[in-house]
Amino acid sequence: MDTYAAEDAVFTSDTGMATVWLSRFVTMSGDRRLIGSYNLGSMANAMPQALGAQLWAPDRQIVALCGDGGLSMLLGDLMTISSYQLPVKIVVFDNRRLGMVKLEQEQAGLPEFGTELDNPDFAAVATALGLTGIRVSDPADLQDSVRRAFETPGPVLLDVLTNPEEVAVPGSRPRVKGGDSPSPRSGRSFRAERADRMHRMHRFDDDRCLGFARVIRPLPGTRAAHHPDTENLKERAPR
């Protein structure tokens, strides 16, 4: 994928294993861009984000890296892609699992439970809806299939069967003395930056709660009614 994608391609990735694989093997060089749900961690975000990106930039190549769990939640959007003939390239990591949930369960020493998926042939579904569907079940066919997917005009869904037992871990980052890692943005340790972020979050929460206290009318006789920050609320609070 890194070889055949355009230098200005826009990638979208589902939360979970698709993002981990992308972070290890796709180079964000040149004018490439990456879109994901990396703060909220929403599931099934890659395909709808790809639709929006393709409408925003019709002349750029848009590549959606989808987990099979996420794609199956929004199969109806394949009809949208077909109806508008959006030339999105959809790559499905088809391991018949909710992979990140499985990994978290195993990391916690728990047995895998509730993560297995009974997937259809996603390539056949895409073909039935008017997209080009390509299914890869043999590793020997992978490179040619990826090349064909990226060279085929119009929307393409590449359904790649992957090993559910394969452990995907993020790429390592440089270590520094003391066991902490530098932030590529500031050069400070990730531990120090995380502490600063937590401090700012707590200050934000305190300010936000104080703001709520200023607009919510307290009940008579309560402690809030006598708090200095809630004085004169009878005049200012909404009726």
Backbone as CSV, one residue per row, in Angstrom:
resi,resn,N_x,N_y,N_z,CA_x,CA_y,CA_z,C_x,C_y,C_z
1,MET,0.822,-1.190,0.000,0.000,0.000,0.000,0.871,1.261,0.000
2,ASP,1.906,1.246,0.808,2.800,2.402,0.864,3.454,2.652,-0.486
3,THR,3.674,1.579,-1.241,4.328,1.700,-2.552,3.390,2.256,-3.606
4,TYR,2.146,1.810,-3.604,1.236,2.137,-4.699,0.361,3.356,-4.429
5,ALA,0.250,3.794,-3.184,-0.566,4.968,-2.885,0.123,6.226,-3.402
6,ALA,-0.676,7.206,-3.776,-0.151,8.462,-4.311,0.609,9.237,-3.235
7,GLU,1.510,10.105,-3.679,2.302,10.898,-2.745,1.457,11.920,-2.003
8,ASP,0.279,12.256,-2.537,-0.601,13.194,-1.840,-1.892,12.502,-1.386
9,ALA,-1.839,11.183,-1.195,-3.025,10.431,-0.783,-3.479,10.865,0.603
10,VAL,-4.778,10.773,0.812,-5.361,11.012,2.130,-5.793,9.660,2.688
11,PHE,-5.251,9.295,3.836,-5.586,8.022,4.478,-6.558,8.277,5.618
12,THR,-7.528,7.389,5.748,-8.369,7.361,6.937,-8.241,5.974,7.549
13,SER,-8.313,5.904,8.870,-8.132,4.588,9.505,-9.121,4.406,10.640
14,ASP,-9.676,3.190,10.700,-10.524,2.831,11.822,-9.701,2.764,13.099
15,THR,-10.373,3.019,14.213,-9.726,2.882,15.508,-9.425,1.406,15.772
16,GLY,-8.217,1.117,16.211,-7.876,-0.271,16.521,-6.704,-0.759,15.707
17,MET,-6.797,-2.019,15.284,-5.656,-2.665,14.633,-5.305,-2.016,13.296
18,ALA,-6.306,-1.503,12.582,-6.008,-0.854,11.299,-5.058,0.319,11.497
19,THR,-5.259,1.073,12.555,-4.380,2.205,12.845,-2.976,1.728,13.216
20,VAL,-2.901,0.626,13.955,-1.588,0.100,14.349,-0.794,-0.327,13.119
21,TRP,-1.437,-1.059,12.210,-0.736,-1.505,11.008,-0.329,-0.314,10.147
22,LEU,-1.213,0.669,10.036,-0.870,1.855,9.250,0.346,2.563,9.840
23,SER,0.375,2.690,11.157,1.484,3.405,11.792,2.816,2.707,11.575
24,ARG,2.788,1.398,11.343,4.032,0.651,11.158,4.519,0.648,9.706
25,PHE,3.593,0.683,8.761,4.003,0.391,7.387,3.660,1.463,6.356
26,VAL,2.953,2.496,6.722,2.636,3.552,5.758,3.429,4.802,6.115
27,THR,4.131,5.319,5.134,4.973,6.498,5.339,4.175,7.756,5.031
28,MET,4.053,8.623,6.016,3.338,9.883,5.802,4.315,10.937,5.313
29,SER,4.703,10.799,4.057,5.687,11.709,3.477,5.018,12.608,2.454
30,GLY,5.756,13.613,2.008,5.225,14.508,0.978,3.982,15.224,1.470
31,ASP,2.926,15.145,0.674,1.677,15.823,1.001,0.609,14.859,1.481
32,ARG,0.978,13.672,1.917,-0.003,12.732,2.431,-0.624,13.252,3.725
33,ARG,-1.874,12.883,3.923,-2.591,13.292,5.123,-3.256,12.080,5.764
34,LEU,-3.495,12.169,7.055,-4.091,11.069,7.818,-5.239,11.603,8.651
35,ILE,-6.380,10.926,8.579,-7.567,11.312,9.336,-8.031,10.102,10.144
36,GLY,-8.369,10.328,11.394,-8.878,9.239,12.218,-9.569,9.781,13.446
37,SER,-10.094,8.890,14.244,-10.737,9.276,15.498,-9.771,8.949,16.630
38,TYR,-8.717,9.766,16.749,-7.631,9.420,17.654,-7.790,10.016,19.047
39,ASN,-8.784,10.839,19.239,-9.090,11.325,20.580,-10.285,10.584,21.169
40,LEU,-11.384,10.529,20.423,-12.584,9.868,20.926,-12.523,8.353,20.776
41,GLY,-11.742,7.869,19.813,-11.652,6.425,19.610,-12.938,5.827,19.081
42,SER,-13.633,6.550,18.215,-14.893,6.052,17.658,-14.651,4.841,16.774
43,MET,-15.613,3.939,16.735,-15.523,2.763,15.879,-16.169,3.068,14.539
44,ALA,-15.630,2.480,13.474,-16.206,2.569,12.125,-16.133,3.973,11.552
45,ASN,-15.074,4.699,11.840,-14.962,6.072,11.344,-14.314,6.178,9.972
46,ALA,-13.541,5.183,9.550,-12.688,5.340,8.365,-13.483,5.543,7.083
47,MET,-14.515,4.726,6.860,-15.240,4.835,5.593,-16.023,6.144,5.480
48,PRO,-16.799,6.561,6.485,-17.474,7.850,6.340,-16.512,9.023,6.224
49,GLN,-15.378,8.954,6.916,-14.386,10.014,6.756,-13.818,10.020,5.339
50,ALA,-13.665,8.842,4.762,-13.169,8.761,3.386,-14.166,9.367,2.402
51,LEU,-15.459,9.154,2.643,-16.479,9.756,1.780,-16.386,11.278,1.823
52,GLY,-16.274,11.813,3.043,-16.161,13.265,3.163,-14.897,13.803,2.533
53,ALA,-13.779,13.087,2.731,-12.511,13.542,2.158,-12.549,13.512,0.632
54,GLN,-13.210,12.489,0.056,-13.260,12.395,-1.400,-14.123,13.494,-1.999
55,LEU,-15.203,13.854,-1.312,-16.037,14.966,-1.776,-15.314,16.299,-1.604
56,TRP,-14.507,16.388,-0.554,-13.736,17.611,-0.317,-12.607,17.759,-1.336
57,ALA,-11.969,16.650,-1.695,-10.823,16.682,-2.613,-11.031,15.639,-3.706
58,PRO,-11.891,15.923,-4.678,-12.230,14.910,-5.695,-11.056,14.473,-6.553
59,ASP,-9.998,15.269,-6.609,-8.859,14.929,-7.455,-7.755,14.192,-6.702
60,ARG,-7.937,13.981,-5.411,-6.909,13.289,-4.637,-7.324,11.852,-4.387
61,GLN,-6.328,11.013,-4.181,-6.595,9.605,-3.875,-6.912,9.465,-2.389
62,ILE,-8.042,8.816,-2.099,-8.484,8.609,-0.727,-8.453,7.114,-0.427
63,VAL,-7.785,6.752,0.660,-7.633,5.346,1.040,-8.182,5.160,2.445
64,ALA,-9.173,4.283,2.583,-9.758,3.986,3.888,-9.254,2.632,4.367
65,LEU,-8.631,2.615,5.547,-8.176,1.368,6.156,-9.202,0.968,7.207
66,CYS,-9.972,-0.063,6.904,-11.123,-0.428,7.726,-10.909,-1.766,8.414
67,GLY,-11.319,-1.852,9.658,-11.442,-3.145,10.304,-12.721,-3.810,9.843
68,ASP,-12.765,-5.130,9.933,-13.973,-5.817,9.483,-15.161,-5.521,10.394
69,GLY,-14.897,-5.319,11.690,-15.975,-4.958,12.594,-16.561,-3.604,12.265
70,GLY,-15.688,-2.638,11.986,-16.157,-1.302,11.647,-16.890,-1.268,10.321
71,LEU,-16.344,-1.941,9.321,-16.983,-1.929,8.002,-18.370,-2.561,8.053
72,SER,-18.506,-3.652,8.806,-19.796,-4.335,8.851,-20.867,-3.486,9.524
73,MET,-20.459,-2.520,10.347,-21.435,-1.623,10.970,-22.055,-0.666,9.956
74,LEU,-21.316,-0.347,8.893,-21.762,0.690,7.968,-21.759,0.204,6.524
75,LEU,-22.150,-1.037,6.308,-22.139,-1.576,4.947,-23.020,-0.766,4.003
76,GLY,-24.050,-0.141,4.551,-24.935,0.644,3.691,-24.234,1.786,2.988
77,ASP,-23.141,2.291,3.564,-22.423,3.390,2.927,-21.707,2.954,1.655
78,LEU,-21.554,1.645,1.454,-21.020,1.192,0.165,-21.977,1.581,-0.965
79,MET,-23.277,1.612,-0.679,-24.248,2.046,-1.684,-24.072,3.532,-1.996
80,THR,-23.732,4.317,-0.970,-23.466,5.743,-1.200,-22.260,5.920,-2.102
81,ILE,-21.203,5.161,-1.826,-19.996,5.239,-2.659,-20.317,4.861,-4.096
82,SER,-21.116,3.813,-4.271,-21.476,3.362,-5.611,-22.370,4.378,-6.318
83,SER,-23.338,4.925,-5.597,-24.279,5.866,-6.211,-23.568,7.106,-6.732
84,TYR,-22.594,7.599,-5.959,-21.873,8.801,-6.360,-20.572,8.486,-7.089
85,GLN,-20.293,7.202,-7.255,-19.065,6.757,-7.926,-17.832,7.476,-7.395
86,LEU,-17.727,7.478,-6.077,-16.565,8.078,-5.431,-15.401,7.092,-5.529
87,PRO,-14.278,7.509,-6.082,-13.171,6.566,-6.342,-12.354,6.227,-5.093
88,VAL,-13.029,5.930,-4.000,-12.349,5.596,-2.746,-11.779,4.183,-2.821
89,LYS,-10.610,4.013,-2.272,-10.007,2.679,-2.141,-10.184,2.225,-0.692
90,ILE,-10.922,1.146,-0.491,-11.209,0.634,0.842,-10.413,-0.649,1.049
91,VAL,-9.571,-0.646,2.059,-8.778,-1.828,2.393,-9.314,-2.384,3.710
92,VAL,-9.769,-3.634,3.679,-10.390,-4.249,4.857,-9.429,-5.255,5.477
93,PHE,-9.136,-5.078,6.758,-8.344,-6.046,7.510,-9.321,-7.081,8.067
94,ASP,-9.457,-8.168,7.364,-10.514,-9.150,7.625,-9.953,-10.307,8.452
95,ASN,-9.923,-10.113,9.774,-9.412,-11.181,10.650,-10.527,-11.860,11.442
96,ARG,-11.763,-11.543,11.081,-12.944,-12.144,11.716,-12.936,-11.930,13.226
97,ARG,-12.449,-10.789,13.649,-12.353,-10.471,15.074,-12.524,-8.968,15.293
98,LEU,-12.948,-8.631,16.497,-12.751,-7.278,17.010,-11.347,-7.286,17.611
99,GLY,-10.376,-6.993,16.756,-8.980,-7.293,17.081,-8.446,-6.566,18.294
100,MET,-8.747,-5.283,18.439,-8.203,-4.546,19.574,-8.823,-5.015,20.878
101,VAL,-10.104,-5.336,20.857,-10.754,-5.857,22.061,-10.135,-7.201,22.443
102,LYS,-9.906,-8.041,21.445,-9.262,-9.343,21.696,-7.892,-9.147,22.338
103,LEU,-7.116,-8.226,21.801,-5.775,-7.985,22.326,-5.829,-7.456,23.754
104,GLU,-6.768,-6.569,24.035,-6.887,-6.026,25.387,-7.300,-7.105,26.382
105,GLN,-8.190,-7.998,25.954,-8.587,-9.089,26.841,-7.392,-9.987,27.159
106,GLU,-6.630,-10.333,26.140,-5.473,-11.196,26.361,-4.406,-10.494,27.199
107,GLN,-4.235,-9.194,26.979,-3.248,-8.443,27.753,-3.611,-8.435,29.231
108,ALA,-4.911,-8.444,29.516,-5.370,-8.441,30.906,-5.437,-9.846,31.497
109,GLY,-5.053,-10.863,30.717,-5.080,-12.232,31.213,-6.453,-12.862,31.185
110,LEU,-7.360,-12.282,30.385,-8.718,-12.800,30.294,-8.865,-13.680,29.055
111,PRO,-9.779,-14.623,29.064,-10.042,-15.398,27.845,-10.768,-14.538,26.821
112,GLU,-10.513,-14.804,25.565,-11.204,-14.073,24.497,-12.703,-14.362,24.566
113,PHE,-13.499,-13.311,24.548,-14.941,-13.491,24.661,-15.661,-12.401,23.875
114,GLY,-16.601,-12.818,23.035,-17.458,-11.874,22.339,-16.789,-11.086,21.226
115,THR,-15.654,-11.565,20.717,-14.930,-10.806,19.693,-15.007,-11.437,18.305
116,GLU,-15.509,-12.659,18.192,-15.537,-13.334,16.895,-16.644,-12.762,16.010
117,LEU,-16.331,-12.636,14.732,-17.271,-12.084,13.755,-17.563,-13.111,12.666
118,ASP,-18.796,-13.175,12.252,-19.200,-14.071,11.163,-19.342,-13.226,9.901
119,ASN,-18.213,-12.960,9.272,-18.194,-12.008,8.164,-18.694,-12.608,6.860
120,PRO,-19.342,-11.784,6.035,-19.602,-12.201,4.664,-18.339,-12.040,3.824
121,ASP,-18.429,-12.400,2.570,-17.355,-12.099,1.616,-17.522,-10.624,1.239
122,PHE,-16.723,-9.756,1.861,-16.889,-8.321,1.649,-16.666,-7.927,0.189
123,ALA,-15.757,-8.610,-0.480,-15.504,-8.309,-1.887,-16.732,-8.633,-2.728
124,ALA,-17.402,-9.747,-2.431,-18.617,-10.114,-3.164,-19.737,-9.124,-2.880
125,VAL,-19.836,-8.664,-1.625,-20.848,-7.656,-1.291,-20.581,-6.372,-2.065
126,ALA,-19.321,-5.940,-2.108,-18.972,-4.722,-2.836,-19.286,-4.864,-4.322
127,THR,-18.974,-6.011,-4.898,-19.260,-6.238,-6.323,-20.754,-6.175,-6.595
128,ALA,-21.554,-6.752,-5.702,-23.004,-6.727,-5.876,-23.560,-5.307,-5.812
129,LEU,-22.860,-4.415,-5.109,-23.326,-3.037,-4.966,-22.727,-2.100,-6.006
130,GLY,-21.925,-2.620,-6.910,-21.418,-1.796,-8.002,-19.988,-1.327,-7.853
131,LEU,-19.270,-1.787,-6.812,-17.857,-1.464,-6.668,-17.031,-2.592,-7.267
132,THR,-15.756,-2.346,-7.435,-14.834,-3.430,-7.785,-14.398,-4.114,-6.494
133,GLY,-14.697,-5.386,-6.368,-14.330,-6.131,-5.174,-13.187,-7.096,-5.448
134,ILE,-12.171,-7.059,-4.604,-11.009,-7.942,-4.735,-10.791,-8.618,-3.386
135,ARG,-10.681,-9.937,-3.396,-10.488,-10.686,-2.152,-9.125,-11.374,-2.175
136,VAL,-8.389,-11.255,-1.083,-7.057,-11.850,-0.985,-7.071,-12.876,0.142
137,SER,-6.861,-14.134,-0.212,-6.796,-15.198,0.787,-5.441,-15.892,0.794
138,ASP,-4.610,-15.623,-0.216,-3.285,-16.224,-0.315,-2.234,-15.109,-0.262
139,PRO,-1.275,-15.170,0.676,-0.257,-14.119,0.759,0.494,-13.901,-0.542
140,ALA,0.600,-14.928,-1.358,1.313,-14.786,-2.630,0.598,-13.838,-3.590
141,ASP,-0.694,-13.643,-3.383,-1.468,-12.780,-4.272,-1.577,-11.345,-3.768
142,LEU,-1.010,-11.069,-2.613,-1.251,-9.784,-1.973,-0.717,-8.609,-2.778
143,GLN,0.539,-8.666,-3.170,1.146,-7.514,-3.840,0.430,-7.189,-5.143
144,ASP,0.141,-8.200,-5.938,-0.542,-7.953,-7.209,-1.950,-7.425,-6.971
145,SER,-2.606,-7.913,-5.921,-3.968,-7.462,-5.626,-3.979,-6.005,-5.178
146,VAL,-3.012,-5.621,-4.363,-2.922,-4.228,-3.930,-2.653,-3.325,-5.123
147,ARG,-1.720,-3.739,-5.983,-1.432,-2.943,-7.181,-2.674,-2.784,-8.042
148,ARG,-3.413,-3.879,-8.253,-4.615,-3.822,-9.077,-5.680,-2.928,-8.449
149,ALA,-5.797,-2.988,-7.118,-6.792,-2.154,-6.438,-6.499,-0.671,-6.629
150,PHE,-5.217,-0.292,-6.554,-4.873,1.118,-6.666,-4.843,1.594,-8.115
151,GLU,-4.689,0.691,-9.048,-4.668,1.085,-10.460,-6.046,1.047,-11.104
152,THR,-7.013,0.401,-10.473,-8.353,0.295,-11.045,-9.103,1.603,-10.847
153,PRO,-9.648,2.178,-11.913,-10.434,3.420,-11.754,-11.704,3.156,-10.957
154,GLY,-12.178,4.188,-10.273,-13.430,4.075,-9.540,-13.255,3.455,-8.170
155,PRO,-14.356,3.246,-7.476,-14.287,2.703,-6.112,-13.897,1.230,-6.100
156,VAL,-13.026,0.888,-5.154,-12.529,-0.484,-5.026,-12.544,-0.879,-3.550
157,LEU,-12.988,-2.098,-3.275,-12.867,-2.671,-1.933,-11.933,-3.863,-1.997
158,LEU,-10.848,-3.788,-1.225,-9.849,-4.854,-1.163,-10.023,-5.580,0.167
159,ASP,-10.539,-6.790,0.105,-10.825,-7.591,1.293,-9.651,-8.539,1.530
160,VAL,-8.852,-8.250,2.559,-7.635,-9.016,2.822,-7.846,-9.876,4.070
161,LEU,-7.834,-11.201,3.884,-7.972,-12.103,5.020,-6.666,-12.136,5.795
162,THR,-6.738,-11.827,7.082,-5.543,-11.767,7.913,-5.672,-12.731,9.084
163,ASN,-4.552,-13.018,9.706,-4.488,-13.979,10.801,-4.972,-13.324,12.096
164,PRO,-6.038,-13.838,12.708,-6.534,-13.217,13.943,-5.574,-13.353,15.116
165,GLU,-4.605,-14.260,15.022,-3.652,-14.441,16.112,-2.402,-13.590,15.937
166,GLU,-2.316,-12.872,14.828,-1.156,-12.008,14.602,-1.220,-10.828,15.568
167,VAL,-0.148,-10.605,16.306,-0.113,-9.512,17.279,0.477,-8.280,16.611
168,ALA,-0.314,-7.236,16.566,0.152,-5.974,15.999,0.500,-5.031,17.129
169,VAL,1.733,-4.562,17.146,2.160,-3.619,18.169,2.684,-2.369,17.479
170,PRO,2.491,-1.198,18.101,3.005,0.025,17.478,4.508,-0.014,17.322
171,GLY,5.008,0.736,16.351,6.443,0.824,16.164,7.125,1.431,17.374
172,SER,8.361,1.003,17.645,9.074,1.513,18.809,9.517,2.941,18.562
173,ARG,9.608,3.716,19.614,10.109,5.075,19.510,11.424,5.155,20.268
174,PRO,12.262,6.112,19.956,13.587,6.156,20.565,13.508,6.319,22.075
175,ARG,14.362,5.567,22.776,14.405,5.658,24.227,15.515,6.622,24.647
176,VAL,15.324,7.228,25.803,16.353,8.111,26.330,16.724,7.642,27.728
177,LYS,17.779,8.180,28.249,18.241,7.774,29.575,17.150,8.033,30.608
178,GLY,16.926,7.055,31.444,15.872,7.175,32.434,14.633,6.399,32.057
179,GLY,14.587,5.865,30.814,13.488,5.000,30.420,12.297,5.710,29.838
180,ASP,12.323,7.044,29.728,11.203,7.743,29.128,11.577,8.141,27.717
181,SER,10.601,8.509,26.906,10.817,8.793,25.501,10.577,10.267,25.217
182,PRO,11.329,10.842,24.265,11.132,12.257,23.953,9.926,12.450,23.062
183,SER,9.244,13.554,23.257,8.159,13.915,22.357,8.755,14.497,21.096
184,PRO,8.336,14.038,19.892,8.912,14.582,18.673,8.568,16.048,18.476
185,ARG,7.529,16.532,19.160,7.125,17.925,18.968,7.960,18.873,19.821
186,SER,8.138,18.547,21.102,8.789,19.499,22.000,10.147,19.039,22.489
187,GLY,10.464,17.742,22.354,11.704,17.230,22.890,11.617,16.878,24.356
188,ARG,10.522,17.247,25.027,10.332,16.886,26.425,9.861,15.440,26.502
189,SER,9.941,14.864,27.689,9.536,13.477,27.835,8.028,13.357,27.716
190,PHE,7.572,12.203,27.215,6.145,11.953,27.129,5.513,11.991,28.520
191,ARG,6.266,11.516,29.526,5.724,11.494,30.875,5.459,12.914,31.374
192,ALA,6.399,13.830,31.098,6.220,15.215,31.533,5.074,15.882,30.781
193,GLU,4.986,15.630,29.475,3.907,16.231,28.699,2.558,15.694,29.131
194,ARG,2.497,14.406,29.460,1.233,13.835,29.913,0.812,14.464,31.244
195,ALA,1.767,14.703,32.123,1.443,15.344,33.403,0.890,16.743,33.175
196,ASP,1.497,17.489,32.244,0.995,18.823,31.929,-0.412,18.767,31.364
197,ARG,-0.661,17.774,30.476,-2.000,17.660,29.884,-3.035,17.346,30.953
198,MET,-2.691,16.440,31.871,-3.622,16.104,32.939,-3.918,17.321,33.804
199,HIS,-2.880,18.134,34.071,-3.086,19.340,34.875,-4.027,20.298,34.161
200,ARG,-3.810,20.492,32.857,-4.685,21.395,32.101,-6.109,20.863,32.063
201,MET,-6.265,19.539,31.924,-7.607,18.955,31.886,-8.342,19.206,33.196
202,HIS,-7.643,19.046,34.327,-8.289,19.265,35.614,-8.674,20.736,35.776
203,ARG,-7.804,21.643,35.330,-8.142,23.055,35.416,-9.347,23.370,34.554
204,PHE,-9.399,22.770,33.367,-10.540,22.987,32.483,-11.824,22.484,33.127
205,ASP,-11.754,21.289,33.740,-12.943,20.743,34.379,-13.403,21.630,35.526
206,ASP,-12.436,22.155,36.327,-12.810,23.029,37.425,-13.472,24.298,36.917
207,ASP,-12.882,24.890,35.861,-13.459,26.116,35.303,-14.826,25.854,34.716
208,ARG,-14.977,24.706,34.040,-16.252,24.400,33.421,-17.330,24.202,34.481
209,CYS,-17.005,23.490,35.571,-17.977,23.291,36.641,-18.341,24.608,37.288
210,LEU,-17.349,25.498,37.435,-17.619,26.799,38.011,-18.559,27.588,37.107
211,GLY,-18.332,27.433,35.778,-19.230,28.110,34.833,-20.649,27.611,34.951
212,PHE,-20.816,26.298,35.130,-22.161,25.751,35.309,-22.793,26.311,36.578
213,ALA,-21.988,26.421,37.642,-22.526,26.917,38.905,-23.040,28.338,38.768
214,ARG,-22.463,29.093,37.844,-22.850,30.482,37.685,-24.160,30.665,36.921
215,VAL,-24.562,29.646,36.171,-25.786,29.810,35.388,-26.923,28.940,35.900
216,ILE,-26.644,27.992,36.799,-27.693,27.134,37.331,-28.189,27.727,38.644
217,ARG,-29.481,27.973,38.747,-30.047,28.568,39.941,-30.079,27.535,41.072
218,PRO,-29.436,27.785,42.208,-29.417,26.810,43.295,-30.762,26.762,44.015
219,LEU,-31.026,25.645,44.655,-32.227,25.518,45.454,-32.080,26.314,46.751
220,PRO,-33.140,26.957,47.218,-33.054,27.717,48.476,-32.656,26.799,49.624
221,GLY,-31.772,27.316,50.480,-31.364,26.555,51.646,-30.209,25.620,51.429
222,THR,-29.743,25.473,50.175,-28.622,24.593,49.911,-27.321,25.340,50.092
223,ARG,-26.231,24.571,50.201,-24.932,25.207,50.371,-24.570,26.038,49.162
224,ALA,-24.984,25.575,47.970,-24.656,26.319,46.747,-25.274,27.705,46.760
225,ALA,-26.435,27.834,47.447,-27.100,29.130,47.463,-26.283,30.168,48.202
226,HIS,-25.385,29.744,49.087,-24.595,30.678,49.877,-23.143,30.733,49.416
227,HIS,-22.832,30.038,48.298,-21.464,30.050,47.790,-21.184,31.398,47.153
228,PRO,-19.991,31.992,47.371,-19.699,33.319,46.794,-19.800,33.368,45.292
229,ASP,-19.576,32.214,44.612,-19.651,32.226,43.153,-21.085,32.196,42.643
230,THR,-22.066,32.041,43.542,-23.455,31.972,43.084,-24.278,33.147,43.589
231,GLU,-23.601,34.207,44.002,-24.323,35.383,44.453,-25.048,36.047,43.283
232,ASN,-26.168,36.645,43.584,-26.972,37.376,42.616,-27.432,36.515,41.455
233,LEU,-27.578,35.196,41.697,-28.018,34.324,40.602,-29.499,34.523,40.270
234,LYS,-30.257,35.024,41.239,-31.675,35.224,40.969,-31.879,36.195,39.806
235,GLU,-30.995,37.180,39.710,-31.117,38.161,38.631,-30.577,37.619,37.299
236,ARG,-29.522,36.752,37.391,-28.834,36.339,36.164,-29.225,34.981,35.659
237,ALA,-29.796,34.126,36.489,-30.099,32.769,36.056,-31.300,32.772,35.130
238,PRO,-31.303,31.887,34.111,-32.447,31.814,33.185,-33.695,31.329,33.915
239,ARG,-34.837,31.907,33.545,-36.117,31.543,34.168,-36.737,30.363,33.425
